[in-house]
């Protein structure tokens, strides 16, 4: 009986996340101004936020509580993505900033460092705080890239 109750609770949480995904799509389809901002750090925050949520919700077409977020591959991805995001956050050269913004969300799946940092940061929040952790993260994208450096995966 207890296993069935846990399964029902997990389904309810996933349905809430699907609602969040719909909210994400609505935000994105509205052309969130932050994604078009001329301010480099604002765009990096927005990319890490938006794409992190998108990748979290679609990762391997699997419910997030069924993913092993601590595989050797994801641990390597987290380390490499953190390192690149740290560099991106301190970059001041406009040409390098433009390159970082492109690499943040374009390229091979696991090399899109902003997407991966955002996704893994959110997965960590999910594991440690559940839906409340995701809801609080969803509340504000400002400073999100810097917060995403705190991945514990």
XYZ file of C-alpha atoms in Angstrom:
153
model
C 0.000 0.000 0.000
C 2.792 2.415 0.917
C 4.473 1.924 -2.508
C 1.192 2.753 -4.243
C 0.793 5.933 -2.183
C 4.357 6.991 -3.067
C 3.639 6.361 -6.741
C 0.506 8.523 -6.545
C 2.457 11.320 -4.831
C 5.158 11.108 -7.512
C 2.543 11.344 -10.261
C 0.998 14.395 -8.588
C 4.402 16.086 -8.393
C 5.080 15.258 -12.031
C 1.711 16.720 -13.017
C 2.670 19.902 -11.146
C 5.938 19.942 -13.079
C 4.048 19.534 -16.323
C 2.038 22.605 -15.346
C 5.365 24.344 -14.761
C 6.492 23.210 -18.193
C 3.394 24.772 -19.698
C 4.167 27.982 -17.823
C 7.707 27.812 -19.187
C 6.412 27.431 -22.735
C 4.063 30.358 -22.259
C 6.922 32.505 -20.974
C 9.183 31.428 -23.802
C 6.558 31.908 -26.491
C 5.976 35.396 -25.143
C 9.581 36.169 -26.082
C 10.816 36.848 -22.553
C 12.643 40.160 -22.833
C 15.611 38.801 -20.887
C 16.416 36.411 -23.720
C 16.712 39.403 -26.047
C 18.441 41.728 -23.600
C 21.562 43.565 -24.707
C 23.030 42.978 -21.246
C 25.360 39.984 -21.364
C 24.822 38.725 -17.800
C 21.050 39.118 -18.066
C 21.031 36.935 -21.166
C 23.348 34.373 -19.584
C 21.028 34.187 -16.561
C 17.977 33.854 -18.806
C 19.553 31.149 -20.968
C 20.679 29.156 -17.929
C 17.225 29.520 -16.366
C 14.994 28.836 -19.368
C 17.061 26.114 -20.961
C 17.884 24.504 -17.619
C 14.177 24.051 -16.923
C 13.511 22.819 -20.457
C 16.303 20.252 -20.300
C 15.265 19.118 -16.811
C 11.692 18.455 -17.877
C 12.646 16.659 -21.072
C 15.793 14.785 -19.994
C 15.773 11.332 -21.592
C 11.961 11.587 -21.832
C 11.913 10.360 -18.234
C 10.170 11.646 -15.125
C 12.763 13.514 -13.099
C 12.391 11.321 -10.029
C 13.305 8.296 -12.169
C 16.615 9.724 -13.430
C 19.915 8.855 -11.771
C 21.405 12.351 -11.619
C 24.659 11.011 -10.163
C 26.006 8.906 -13.019
C 29.701 9.286 -13.859
C 28.707 10.924 -17.151
C 26.538 13.578 -15.491
C 29.178 14.185 -12.823
C 31.700 14.905 -15.599
C 29.207 17.075 -17.448
C 28.516 19.047 -14.266
C 32.219 19.702 -13.654
C 32.928 20.758 -17.245
C 29.808 22.917 -17.439
C 30.572 24.633 -14.134
C 34.098 25.436 -15.285
C 32.860 26.961 -18.528
C 30.057 28.890 -16.833
C 32.572 30.348 -14.347
C 34.635 31.618 -17.277
C 31.565 32.968 -19.025
C 30.436 34.867 -15.936
C 33.735 36.736 -15.725
C 34.204 37.459 -19.439
C 34.355 41.150 -20.369
C 35.400 41.030 -24.039
C 32.286 41.572 -26.212
C 33.427 39.125 -28.911
C 34.120 36.379 -26.359
C 30.800 37.144 -24.638
C 28.993 36.619 -27.938
C 30.794 33.298 -28.377
C 29.942 32.202 -24.832
C 26.268 33.052 -25.349
C 26.172 30.893 -28.458
C 27.997 27.976 -26.825
C 25.752 28.278 -23.769
C 22.767 26.891 -25.667
C 24.051 25.601 -29.027
C 26.091 22.563 -29.930
C 26.086 18.966 -28.832
C 23.705 18.178 -25.998
C 26.121 17.763 -23.106
C 28.373 20.641 -24.191
C 25.672 23.320 -23.891
C 27.100 24.488 -20.587
C 24.315 26.864 -19.523
C 21.661 24.245 -20.269
C 23.555 21.577 -18.352
C 24.366 23.779 -15.344
C 20.763 24.920 -15.140
C 19.392 21.410 -15.515
C 21.719 19.855 -12.957
C 21.256 22.699 -10.480
C 17.501 22.206 -10.728
C 17.860 18.421 -10.432
C 19.829 19.002 -7.244
C 17.104 21.322 -5.922
C 14.537 18.654 -6.807
C 16.460 15.990 -4.895
C 17.049 18.141 -1.828
C 13.901 20.296 -1.650
C 11.336 18.664 -3.928
C 8.720 20.716 -5.720
C 9.248 23.631 -3.318
C 12.859 23.938 -4.461
C 11.812 24.062 -8.106
C 9.021 26.523 -7.451
C 11.339 28.903 -5.624
C 13.909 28.611 -8.434
C 11.189 29.351 -10.983
C 10.319 32.594 -9.195
C 13.298 34.614 -10.456
C 15.956 34.172 -13.121
C 18.134 37.103 -11.943
C 21.475 35.728 -10.740
C 20.459 32.219 -11.819
C 23.720 31.449 -13.642
C 25.740 32.253 -10.520
C 23.409 30.146 -8.362
C 23.715 27.275 -10.839
C 27.416 27.030 -10.022
C 26.440 25.476 -6.690
C 25.574 22.125 -8.307
C 26.337 19.300 -5.908
C 25.948 16.567 -8.523
